[in-house]
mmCIF file of C-alpha atoms in Angstrom:
data_model
loop_
_atom_site.group_PDB
_atom_site.id
_atom_site.type_symbol
_atom_site.label_atom_id
_atom_site.label_comp_id
_atom_site.label_asym_id
_atom_site.label_seq_id
_atom_site.Cartn_x
_atom_site.Cartn_y
_atom_site.Cartn_z
ATOM 1 C CA MET B 1 66.128 108.129 114.711
ATOM 2 C CA LYS B 2 68.580 105.247 113.656
ATOM 3 C CA LEU B 3 70.637 105.248 116.508
ATOM 4 C CA ARG B 4 71.901 102.333 117.386
ATOM 5 C CA GLU B 5 72.448 101.442 112.741
ATOM 6 C CA THR B 6 74.610 104.584 112.961
ATOM 7 C CA ILE B 7 77.043 103.309 115.459
ATOM 8 C CA ASP B 8 76.956 99.659 114.409
ATOM 9 C CA PHE B 9 78.060 101.691 111.123
ATOM 10 C CA ILE B 10 80.948 103.677 112.448
ATOM 11 C CA ARG B 11 81.963 100.792 114.418
ATOM 12 C CA SER B 12 82.584 99.093 111.690
ATOM 13 C CA LEU B 13 84.914 101.596 110.471
ATOM 14 C CA TYR B 14 87.224 101.862 113.236
ATOM 15 C CA GLY B 15 86.829 98.236 114.886
ATOM 16 C CA LYS B 16 83.669 97.617 116.614
ATOM 17 C CA GLU B 17 85.265 95.799 119.911
ATOM 18 C CA ALA B 18 87.326 98.380 120.546
ATOM 19 C CA PHE B 19 86.806 102.040 122.698
ATOM 20 C CA ILE B 20 86.869 104.888 119.823
ATOM 21 C CA PRO B 21 88.084 108.668 120.280
ATOM 22 C CA LEU B 22 86.606 111.040 118.442
ATOM 23 C CA HIS B 23 90.751 111.598 116.509
ATOM 24 C CA ALA B 24 93.506 109.908 117.842
ATOM 25 C CA PRO B 25 97.133 110.346 116.675
ATOM 26 C CA VAL B 26 97.979 107.989 114.323
ATOM 27 C CA PHE B 27 102.327 107.305 114.589
ATOM 28 C CA ALA B 28 103.532 105.178 111.105
ATOM 29 C CA GLY B 29 106.176 106.910 109.945
ATOM 30 C CA ASN B 30 109.434 108.031 110.628
ATOM 31 C CA GLU B 31 108.815 109.255 113.902
ATOM 32 C CA LYS B 32 110.929 107.407 116.158
ATOM 33 C CA ILE B 33 113.904 107.840 113.772
ATOM 34 C CA TYR B 34 113.320 111.562 113.587
ATOM 35 C CA LEU B 35 112.723 111.938 117.588
ATOM 36 C CA GLN B 36 116.099 109.639 118.511
ATOM 37 C CA GLU B 37 118.086 111.510 115.635
ATOM 38 C CA CYS B 38 116.549 114.560 117.598
ATOM 39 C CA ILE B 39 117.968 113.354 121.115
ATOM 40 C CA ASP B 40 120.617 112.082 120.168
ATOM 41 C CA SER B 41 122.338 115.885 119.203
ATOM 42 C CA THR B 42 121.496 117.407 121.573
ATOM 43 C CA PHE B 43 119.309 119.988 120.232
ATOM 44 C CA VAL B 44 116.506 118.324 121.667
ATOM 45 C CA SER B 45 114.909 122.872 122.945
ATOM 46 C CA SER B 46 113.673 125.482 120.004
ATOM 47 C CA VAL B 47 116.933 125.583 118.455
ATOM 48 C CA GLY B 48 117.331 122.914 115.368
ATOM 49 C CA ARG B 49 117.643 121.745 112.163
ATOM 50 C CA PHE B 50 114.100 119.656 112.344
ATOM 51 C CA VAL B 51 112.559 122.972 113.540
ATOM 52 C CA ASP B 52 113.645 124.722 110.417
ATOM 53 C CA ARG B 53 112.900 121.964 108.100
ATOM 54 C CA PHE B 54 109.112 121.482 110.086
ATOM 55 C CA GLU B 55 108.559 125.141 108.322
ATOM 56 C CA ALA B 56 109.928 125.354 105.167
ATOM 57 C CA MET B 57 107.538 122.163 104.776
ATOM 58 C CA VAL B 58 104.390 124.090 106.496
ATOM 59 C CA ALA B 59 105.932 126.576 104.347
ATOM 60 C CA GLU B 60 105.775 124.667 101.389
ATOM 61 C CA PHE B 61 102.572 123.005 101.565
ATOM 62 C CA THR B 62 100.247 126.012 102.307
ATOM 63 C CA GLY B 63 101.893 128.312 99.524
ATOM 64 C CA ALA B 64 102.786 130.579 101.830
ATOM 65 C CA ALA B 65 106.855 132.768 101.701
ATOM 66 C CA TYR B 66 106.990 132.429 105.188
ATOM 67 C CA ALA B 67 106.245 129.803 107.514
ATOM 68 C CA ILE B 68 107.477 130.588 111.670
ATOM 69 C CA ALA B 69 106.888 127.675 114.255
ATOM 70 C CA THR B 70 105.176 128.455 117.763
ATOM 71 C CA VAL B 71 104.390 126.034 121.175
ATOM 72 C CA ASN B 72 101.158 126.345 120.396
ATOM 73 C CA GLY B 73 98.489 127.605 118.214
ATOM 74 C CA THR B 74 97.129 130.146 120.481
ATOM 75 C CA ALA B 75 99.901 131.879 120.474
ATOM 76 C CA ALA B 76 100.588 130.980 117.202
ATOM 77 C CA LEU B 77 96.991 133.662 117.194
ATOM 78 C CA HIS B 78 98.658 135.851 119.547
ATOM 79 C CA VAL B 79 101.550 136.322 117.828
ATOM 80 C CA ALA B 80 99.598 137.602 115.140
ATOM 81 C CA LEU B 81 97.659 139.768 116.667
ATOM 82 C CA LYS B 82 99.914 141.924 117.767
ATOM 83 C CA LEU B 83 101.565 141.525 114.409
ATOM 84 C CA VAL B 84 98.585 143.269 113.228
ATOM 85 C CA GLY B 85 97.920 145.862 115.060
ATOM 86 C CA VAL B 86 95.462 144.638 117.994
ATOM 87 C CA ASP B 87 96.349 146.270 121.511
ATOM 88 C CA GLU B 88 94.799 146.914 124.094
ATOM 89 C CA GLY B 89 91.892 148.625 124.503
ATOM 90 C CA SER B 90 90.786 148.052 120.610
ATOM 91 C CA GLU B 91 87.533 145.597 119.210
ATOM 92 C CA VAL B 92 88.792 142.588 117.219
ATOM 93 C CA ILE B 93 85.626 141.011 115.302
ATOM 94 C CA THR B 94 85.125 136.999 115.397
ATOM 95 C CA GLN B 95 82.364 134.093 115.705
ATOM 96 C CA PRO B 96 80.792 133.652 118.439
ATOM 97 C CA LEU B 97 81.116 129.374 116.619
ATOM 98 C CA THR B 98 85.282 128.662 117.556
ATOM 99 C CA PHE B 99 87.326 126.900 120.055
ATOM 100 C CA VAL B 100 88.426 129.160 124.060
ATOM 101 C CA ALA B 101 91.551 130.050 122.461
ATOM 102 C CA THR B 102 90.166 132.162 120.257
ATOM 103 C CA CYS B 103 89.200 134.839 122.342
ATOM 104 C CA ASN B 104 91.051 133.429 124.705
ATOM 105 C CA ALA B 105 93.906 135.396 122.324
ATOM 106 C CA ILE B 106 92.047 137.985 121.787
ATOM 107 C CA SER B 107 91.863 139.280 125.664
ATOM 108 C CA TYR B 108 95.927 138.450 126.179
ATOM 109 C CA CYS B 109 96.517 141.940 123.927
ATOM 110 C CA ARG B 110 93.204 143.252 125.763
ATOM 111 C CA ALA B 111 91.276 143.467 123.215
ATOM 112 C CA ARG B 112 87.763 142.800 122.851
ATOM 113 C CA PRO B 113 86.250 140.430 121.010
ATOM 114 C CA VAL B 114 82.659 140.758 118.978
ATOM 115 C CA PHE B 115 80.751 138.434 117.783
ATOM 116 C CA VAL B 116 78.523 138.234 114.096
ATOM 117 C CA ASP B 117 76.782 135.899 113.432
ATOM 118 C CA VAL B 118 78.224 131.998 111.102
ATOM 119 C CA ASP B 119 77.552 130.592 108.532
ATOM 120 C CA LYS B 120 74.955 126.733 108.380
ATOM 121 C CA ASP B 121 76.754 125.485 105.404
ATOM 122 C CA THR B 122 79.681 127.153 106.139
ATOM 123 C CA LEU B 123 80.195 126.500 110.243
ATOM 124 C CA GLY B 124 82.651 130.135 110.094
ATOM 125 C CA MET B 125 81.667 133.471 109.716
ATOM 126 C CA SER B 126 79.241 134.799 107.647
ATOM 127 C CA PRO B 127 79.842 137.453 105.250
ATOM 128 C CA ASP B 128 76.488 139.272 105.371
ATOM 129 C CA SER B 129 76.139 139.470 109.021
ATOM 130 C CA LEU B 130 80.069 140.975 109.708
ATOM 131 C CA GLU B 131 79.126 143.200 106.339
ATOM 132 C CA ALA B 132 75.897 144.116 108.088
ATOM 133 C CA PHE B 133 76.893 144.806 111.614
ATOM 134 C CA LEU B 134 80.270 147.421 109.448
ATOM 135 C CA GLN B 135 77.600 149.002 107.737
ATOM 136 C CA LYS B 136 75.816 149.235 111.189
ATOM 137 C CA HIS B 137 78.539 150.075 113.570
ATOM 138 C CA ALA B 138 82.628 151.585 112.395
ATOM 139 C CA MET B 139 83.366 154.173 110.227
ATOM 140 C CA VAL B 140 86.477 154.886 109.210
ATOM 141 C CA GLN B 141 88.685 158.301 109.666
ATOM 142 C CA GLY B 142 92.193 158.113 108.337
ATOM 143 C CA GLY B 143 92.840 154.106 107.457
ATOM 144 C CA VAL B 144 91.518 153.641 110.775
ATOM 145 C CA CYS B 145 88.541 151.798 111.263
ATOM 146 C CA ILE B 146 85.988 153.188 114.134
ATOM 147 C CA ASN B 147 82.938 151.130 116.061
ATOM 148 C CA LYS B 148 80.324 154.444 116.476
ATOM 149 C CA THR B 149 78.922 152.921 119.430
ATOM 150 C CA THR B 150 81.422 152.228 121.633
ATOM 151 C CA GLY B 151 84.050 154.644 119.838
ATOM 152 C CA ARG B 152 86.861 151.771 119.841
ATOM 153 C CA ARG B 153 89.126 150.597 117.355
ATOM 154 C CA ILE B 154 88.742 148.161 114.921
ATOM 155 C CA SER B 155 91.739 146.645 115.255
ATOM 156 C CA ALA B 156 91.012 142.795 113.834
ATOM 157 C CA VAL B 157 88.682 140.288 112.322
ATOM 158 C CA VAL B 158 89.773 136.903 112.924
ATOM 159 C CA PRO B 159 87.359 134.537 110.823
ATOM 160 C CA MET B 160 87.783 130.116 111.830
ATOM 161 C CA HIS B 161 87.640 127.854 109.588
ATOM 162 C CA THR B 162 85.580 125.847 111.176
ATOM 163 C CA PHE B 163 86.670 122.016 112.033
ATOM 164 C CA GLY B 164 88.257 122.233 108.769
ATOM 165 C CA HIS B 165 85.863 123.995 106.651
ATOM 166 C CA PRO B 166 86.373 126.996 105.358
ATOM 167 C CA CYS B 167 84.090 129.868 105.741
ATOM 168 C CA ARG B 168 83.945 132.321 103.231
ATOM 169 C CA ILE B 169 87.220 134.631 103.292
ATOM 170 C CA ASP B 170 87.503 136.178 100.341
ATOM 171 C CA ARG B 171 84.129 137.688 101.015
ATOM 172 C CA ILE B 172 85.472 138.678 104.464
ATOM 173 C CA ALA B 173 88.893 140.128 102.908
ATOM 174 C CA GLU B 174 86.602 142.620 100.769
ATOM 175 C CA LEU B 175 85.247 144.037 103.951
ATOM 176 C CA CYS B 176 88.779 144.212 105.463
ATOM 177 C CA GLU B 177 89.644 146.480 102.945
ATOM 178 C CA ARG B 178 87.034 148.315 102.497
ATOM 179 C CA TYR B 179 86.397 149.409 105.427
ATOM 180 C CA ALA B 180 90.143 149.402 106.789
ATOM 181 C CA ILE B 181 90.193 145.885 109.062
ATOM 182 C CA PRO B 182 93.312 143.800 109.618
ATOM 183 C CA PHE B 183 92.702 140.268 109.535
ATOM 184 C CA VAL B 184 94.358 137.260 111.056
ATOM 185 C CA GLU B 185 93.438 133.230 109.653
ATOM 186 C CA ASP B 186 91.958 131.520 112.694
ATOM 187 C CA ALA B 187 92.823 128.534 110.140
ATOM 188 C CA ALA B 188 93.613 125.708 113.853
ATOM 189 C CA GLU B 189 91.411 122.723 111.893
ATOM 190 C CA SER B 190 92.399 123.402 108.312
ATOM 191 C CA LEU B 191 95.417 121.908 107.751
ATOM 192 C CA GLY B 192 95.115 120.632 104.509
ATOM 193 C CA SER B 193 91.904 123.071 103.814
ATOM 194 C CA TYR B 194 91.809 124.614 100.283
ATOM 195 C CA PHE B 195 89.307 127.247 99.078
ATOM 196 C CA LYS B 196 88.801 128.161 95.336
ATOM 197 C CA GLY B 197 92.062 126.296 95.002
ATOM 198 C CA ARG B 198 94.161 128.983 98.270
ATOM 199 C CA HIS B 199 95.285 127.487 101.252
ATOM 200 C CA THR B 200 93.463 128.518 103.864
ATOM 201 C CA GLY B 201 95.131 130.870 106.166
ATOM 202 C CA THR B 202 96.939 132.612 102.514
ATOM 203 C CA TYR B 203 94.845 135.393 102.208
ATOM 204 C CA GLY B 204 95.013 137.332 106.000
ATOM 205 C CA ARG B 205 98.425 139.577 105.659
ATOM 206 C CA VAL B 206 98.420 136.573 108.671
ATOM 207 C CA GLY B 207 97.524 132.969 109.299
ATOM 208 C CA VAL B 208 97.559 130.421 111.619
ATOM 209 C CA PHE B 209 97.519 126.353 112.096
ATOM 210 C CA SER B 210 97.764 124.248 115.796
ATOM 211 C CA PHE B 211 99.077 120.964 115.774
ATOM 212 C CA ASN B 212 97.348 119.976 118.898
ATOM 213 C CA GLY B 213 97.730 116.053 119.923
ATOM 214 C CA ASN B 214 93.781 116.193 118.505
ATOM 215 C CA LYS B 215 94.641 117.286 114.528
ATOM 216 C CA THR B 216 95.119 116.016 111.542
ATOM 217 C CA ILE B 217 98.969 116.243 111.808
ATOM 218 C CA THR B 218 100.271 117.105 115.355
ATOM 219 C CA THR B 219 103.652 117.806 117.445
ATOM 220 C CA GLY B 220 102.127 116.689 120.599
ATOM 221 C CA GLY B 221 101.558 120.413 121.219
ATOM 222 C CA GLY B 222 102.209 123.366 118.766
ATOM 223 C CA GLY B 223 101.506 126.321 116.376
ATOM 224 C CA MET B 224 102.527 127.598 113.241
ATOM 225 C CA LEU B 225 102.785 131.510 112.261
ATOM 226 C CA VAL B 226 102.283 132.019 107.722
ATOM 227 C CA THR B 227 102.812 134.434 105.665
ATOM 228 C CA ASP B 228 104.535 136.336 103.139
ATOM 229 C CA ASP B 229 105.369 139.399 103.852
ATOM 230 C CA GLU B 230 108.604 138.938 105.096
ATOM 231 C CA ALA B 231 109.366 141.493 108.001
ATOM 232 C CA LEU B 232 106.190 141.013 110.059
ATOM 233 C CA ALA B 233 107.710 137.145 109.374
ATOM 234 C CA ALA B 234 111.348 138.036 111.197
ATOM 235 C CA ARG B 235 109.015 140.668 113.554
ATOM 236 C CA ALA B 236 107.619 136.847 114.552
ATOM 237 C CA LYS B 237 110.662 135.203 114.641
ATOM 238 C CA HIS B 238 112.481 137.929 116.900
ATOM 239 C CA ILE B 239 109.530 138.107 119.105
ATOM 240 C CA THR B 240 108.756 134.919 120.366
ATOM 241 C CA THR B 241 112.345 133.784 121.061
ATOM 242 C CA THR B 242 111.963 136.718 124.310
ATOM 243 C CA ALA B 243 113.006 139.458 121.773
ATOM 244 C CA LYS B 244 117.086 137.966 121.872
ATOM 245 C CA ILE B 245 119.007 139.965 119.609
ATOM 246 C CA PRO B 246 121.304 137.728 117.979
ATOM 247 C CA HIS B 247 124.264 136.943 119.517
ATOM 248 C CA SER B 248 126.822 134.145 120.165
ATOM 249 C CA TYR B 249 127.734 134.451 123.704
ATOM 250 C CA GLU B 250 125.729 137.736 125.003
ATOM 251 C CA TYR B 251 122.227 138.244 126.128
ATOM 252 C CA ILE B 252 120.386 141.244 125.588
ATOM 253 C CA HIS B 253 116.846 141.913 123.965
ATOM 254 C CA ASP B 254 115.089 145.323 122.601
ATOM 255 C CA GLU B 255 111.345 144.596 124.150
ATOM 256 C CA ILE B 256 108.917 142.400 125.376
ATOM 257 C CA GLY B 257 108.715 138.662 124.060
ATOM 258 C CA TYR B 258 107.512 135.418 124.714
ATOM 259 C CA ASN B 259 108.861 131.601 124.977
ATOM 260 C CA TYR B 260 106.560 130.668 121.993
ATOM 261 C CA ARG B 261 109.288 129.068 119.902
ATOM 262 C CA LEU B 262 108.396 125.598 119.416
ATOM 263 C CA PRO B 263 111.227 123.027 120.678
ATOM 264 C CA ASN B 264 112.686 120.336 118.547
ATOM 265 C CA LEU B 265 111.930 117.463 119.663
ATOM 266 C CA ASN B 266 108.031 118.661 118.717
ATOM 267 C CA ALA B 267 109.163 119.667 115.585
ATOM 268 C CA ALA B 268 110.783 116.230 114.917
ATOM 269 C CA LEU B 269 107.513 114.493 115.540
ATOM 270 C CA GLY B 270 105.978 117.234 112.816
ATOM 271 C CA CYS B 271 108.651 116.065 109.826
ATOM 272 C CA ALA B 272 107.070 112.868 110.006
ATOM 273 C CA GLN B 273 103.888 113.326 109.912
ATOM 274 C CA MET B 274 104.008 115.838 107.526
ATOM 275 C CA GLU B 275 106.128 113.470 105.076
ATOM 276 C CA ARG B 276 102.646 111.802 105.615
ATOM 277 C CA LEU B 277 100.220 114.693 105.464
ATOM 278 C CA GLU B 278 99.041 114.075 101.733
ATOM 279 C CA GLU B 279 97.971 109.891 102.900
ATOM 280 C CA MET B 280 96.256 110.966 105.211
ATOM 281 C CA LEU B 281 93.807 113.305 104.285
ATOM 282 C CA GLU B 282 93.428 110.814 101.347
ATOM 283 C CA ASN B 283 92.433 108.475 104.123
ATOM 284 C CA LYS B 284 89.794 111.019 106.188
ATOM 285 C CA ARG B 285 88.160 111.716 102.876
ATOM 286 C CA ALA B 286 87.665 108.217 102.193
ATOM 287 C CA THR B 287 85.790 108.762 105.746
ATOM 288 C CA ALA B 288 83.945 111.643 105.731
ATOM 289 C CA THR B 289 83.087 109.561 102.460
ATOM 290 C CA ALA B 290 81.389 106.413 103.981
ATOM 291 C CA TYR B 291 79.359 108.941 106.493
ATOM 292 C CA ARG B 292 78.316 111.116 103.848
ATOM 293 C CA HIS B 293 76.567 107.937 101.714
ATOM 294 C CA TYR B 294 75.492 105.820 104.521
ATOM 295 C CA PHE B 295 73.976 109.382 106.822
ATOM 296 C CA GLU B 296 71.969 110.256 102.563
ATOM 297 C CA GLY B 297 69.303 106.967 104.664
ATOM 298 C CA VAL B 298 68.657 108.174 107.155
ATOM 299 C CA ASN B 299 65.960 111.301 106.874
ATOM 300 C CA ASP B 300 66.525 113.175 110.718
ATOM 301 C CA ILE B 301 70.674 113.653 111.023
ATOM 302 C CA THR B 302 72.160 115.482 107.840
ATOM 303 C CA PHE B 303 76.106 114.863 107.636
ATOM 304 C CA VAL B 304 78.161 118.495 107.117
ATOM 305 C CA GLU B 305 79.901 118.117 103.907
ATOM 306 C CA GLU B 306 82.219 120.824 102.081
ATOM 307 C CA PRO B 307 79.856 123.432 101.623
ATOM 308 C CA VAL B 308 80.744 124.616 97.685
ATOM 309 C CA ASP B 309 83.998 125.646 95.974
ATOM 310 C CA ALA B 310 86.561 124.448 98.995
ATOM 311 C CA ARG B 311 88.259 121.569 100.273
ATOM 312 C CA SER B 312 87.900 120.818 103.668
ATOM 313 C CA ASN B 313 90.154 118.336 104.996
ATOM 314 C CA TYR B 314 87.342 116.861 107.144
ATOM 315 C CA TRP B 315 90.039 117.049 110.734
ATOM 316 C CA LEU B 316 86.125 116.029 112.825
ATOM 317 C CA ASN B 317 83.923 114.573 110.901
ATOM 318 C CA ALA B 318 80.022 116.962 112.421
ATOM 319 C CA ILE B 319 76.486 116.220 112.200
ATOM 320 C CA ILE B 320 73.395 117.671 112.244
ATOM 321 C CA LEU B 321 70.758 117.049 114.605
ATOM 322 C CA ASP B 322 67.246 117.472 114.345
ATOM 323 C CA SER B 323 65.914 119.031 117.895
ATOM 324 C CA ARG B 324 68.169 119.610 121.215
ATOM 325 C CA GLU B 325 66.895 116.428 122.776
ATOM 326 C CA GLU B 326 67.781 113.648 119.615
ATOM 327 C CA ARG B 327 71.653 115.705 120.443
ATOM 328 C CA ASP B 328 71.693 115.044 124.124
ATOM 329 C CA ARG B 329 70.164 111.058 123.191
ATOM 330 C CA PHE B 330 72.290 110.564 120.300
ATOM 331 C CA LEU B 331 75.451 112.104 122.228
ATOM 332 C CA MET B 332 74.547 109.824 125.466
ATOM 333 C CA GLU B 333 74.169 106.735 123.998
ATOM 334 C CA SER B 334 77.188 106.356 121.855
ATOM 335 C CA ASN B 335 79.468 107.445 124.542
ATOM 336 C CA GLY B 336 77.898 104.815 126.578
ATOM 337 C CA ALA B 337 78.713 102.354 123.280
ATOM 338 C CA GLY B 338 81.978 102.888 124.001
ATOM 339 C CA VAL B 339 81.519 105.202 121.027
ATOM 340 C CA MET B 340 83.558 108.707 121.141
ATOM 341 C CA VAL B 341 81.371 111.956 120.139
ATOM 342 C CA ARG B 342 80.816 115.404 121.389
ATOM 343 C CA PRO B 343 79.003 118.291 120.721
ATOM 344 C CA ILE B 344 79.835 121.232 119.512
ATOM 345 C CA TRP B 345 81.901 123.921 122.123
ATOM 346 C CA ARG B 346 79.617 126.005 124.265
ATOM 347 C CA LEU B 347 79.491 129.883 121.868
ATOM 348 C CA MET B 348 81.998 132.761 122.872
ATOM 349 C CA ASN B 349 79.415 135.181 124.060
ATOM 350 C CA ARG B 350 77.564 132.132 126.306
ATOM 351 C CA LEU B 351 80.401 131.956 128.820
ATOM 352 C CA THR B 352 80.598 134.761 131.726
ATOM 353 C CA ILE B 353 83.990 135.437 130.507
ATOM 354 C CA TYR B 354 82.820 136.844 127.328
ATOM 355 C CA GLU B 355 79.473 137.315 127.233
ATOM 356 C CA THR B 356 79.094 141.545 128.503
ATOM 357 C CA CYS B 357 80.962 141.631 124.626
ATOM 358 C CA GLN B 358 78.993 143.042 121.588
ATOM 359 C CA SER B 359 77.726 140.937 119.256
ATOM 360 C CA MET B 360 75.170 141.043 116.377
ATOM 361 C CA PRO B 361 71.871 138.832 116.406
ATOM 362 C CA LEU B 362 73.345 135.171 116.814
ATOM 363 C CA ASP B 363 70.051 132.462 114.401
ATOM 364 C CA ASN B 364 72.487 130.264 112.830
ATOM 365 C CA ALA B 365 74.935 129.564 115.502
ATOM 366 C CA LEU B 366 72.463 129.311 118.393
ATOM 367 C CA TRP B 367 70.743 127.246 115.994
ATOM 368 C CA LEU B 368 73.621 125.134 116.087
ATOM 369 C CA GLU B 369 74.399 125.161 119.325
ATOM 370 C CA GLU B 370 71.576 122.732 120.267
ATOM 371 C CA ARG B 371 72.742 120.302 117.772
ATOM 372 C CA VAL B 372 76.475 120.008 115.838
ATOM 373 C CA VAL B 373 77.450 116.920 117.350
ATOM 374 C CA ASN B 374 81.196 116.022 115.441
ATOM 375 C CA ILE B 375 82.221 112.044 115.154
ATOM 376 C CA PRO B 376 85.089 109.580 114.950
ATOM 377 C CA SER B 377 86.778 111.782 112.160
ATOM 378 C CA GLY B 378 91.043 110.467 112.921
ATOM 379 C CA VAL B 379 93.034 108.565 109.886
ATOM 380 C CA ARG B 380 92.034 104.357 109.485
ATOM 381 C CA LEU B 381 94.521 101.842 110.838
#
């Protein structure tokens, strides 16, 4: 493996001397101006014109009819699951190769994850594995999908677009319709990614995005729920605002709600970031192209490219090593040389909190877990 040459190449992209982070935020637009405007207005919490503008900008960019800002992506996913009917004792089919927030949001609803495999090329949910699970375990009774093995209702399917690479979401949508299961797109990592010309997060009834500090654009911490359903959008805004009935001075709440609304201060950052999103996406695509060309000349490392029919945002560039041993050596030497790289997440079914959940064979996920490494992917100045 050309380990030293690879480290030197990354340094040539990002700078030879400084520590190179995996994905640092870049504030090169109107961020300071908008933050000062927000402070001067005194509307720094969950009400203000920047929240409204940020929601409108994300809706327009993704093509969704409505966007509702939340305090983080996990909160957006939690609410999205509740909106489609995930409740205590039900099951949600998802993938084991994901960030823990996916499964945690399911658990917040007191539901139980069920794991199907991923595809090696997309790193996201495999429609074949999902179909095999449904054929073996699912039956539809009275418009409700039941897991024949456990007797529980299957209340949702949650695919995740890993590192911004779209999964085969059209086939997943077809399977969910066939088995009467709503699905929620965990598009936390894929703002700026498209599948067959359609933005991720807009295939299901609800999609969610994240604006954490390491995402393509950031609000410091923040998330967004998108949908084309007007009634669902109104309910999302209501329950994320503590379910308070609108009134000029009285405090009346008609159900258990959540204090999940994004502060205006954070939204001010988001508006400035959205103004430069197209520029940042092109910058990141140029970096991915440079990586792809470089790794074409490295026999024992494969660069993860955008899948067929997709345009990826390349949020985090990823490479696949030949073995766990080679992966570990790459991780140790690169981080030791000041170039931040990281392994893929520990699979959810291998965490003690989720190890008893029902699973399909997860051969692809296990293979990827042993070999995938993320390499520096931030916007290059």
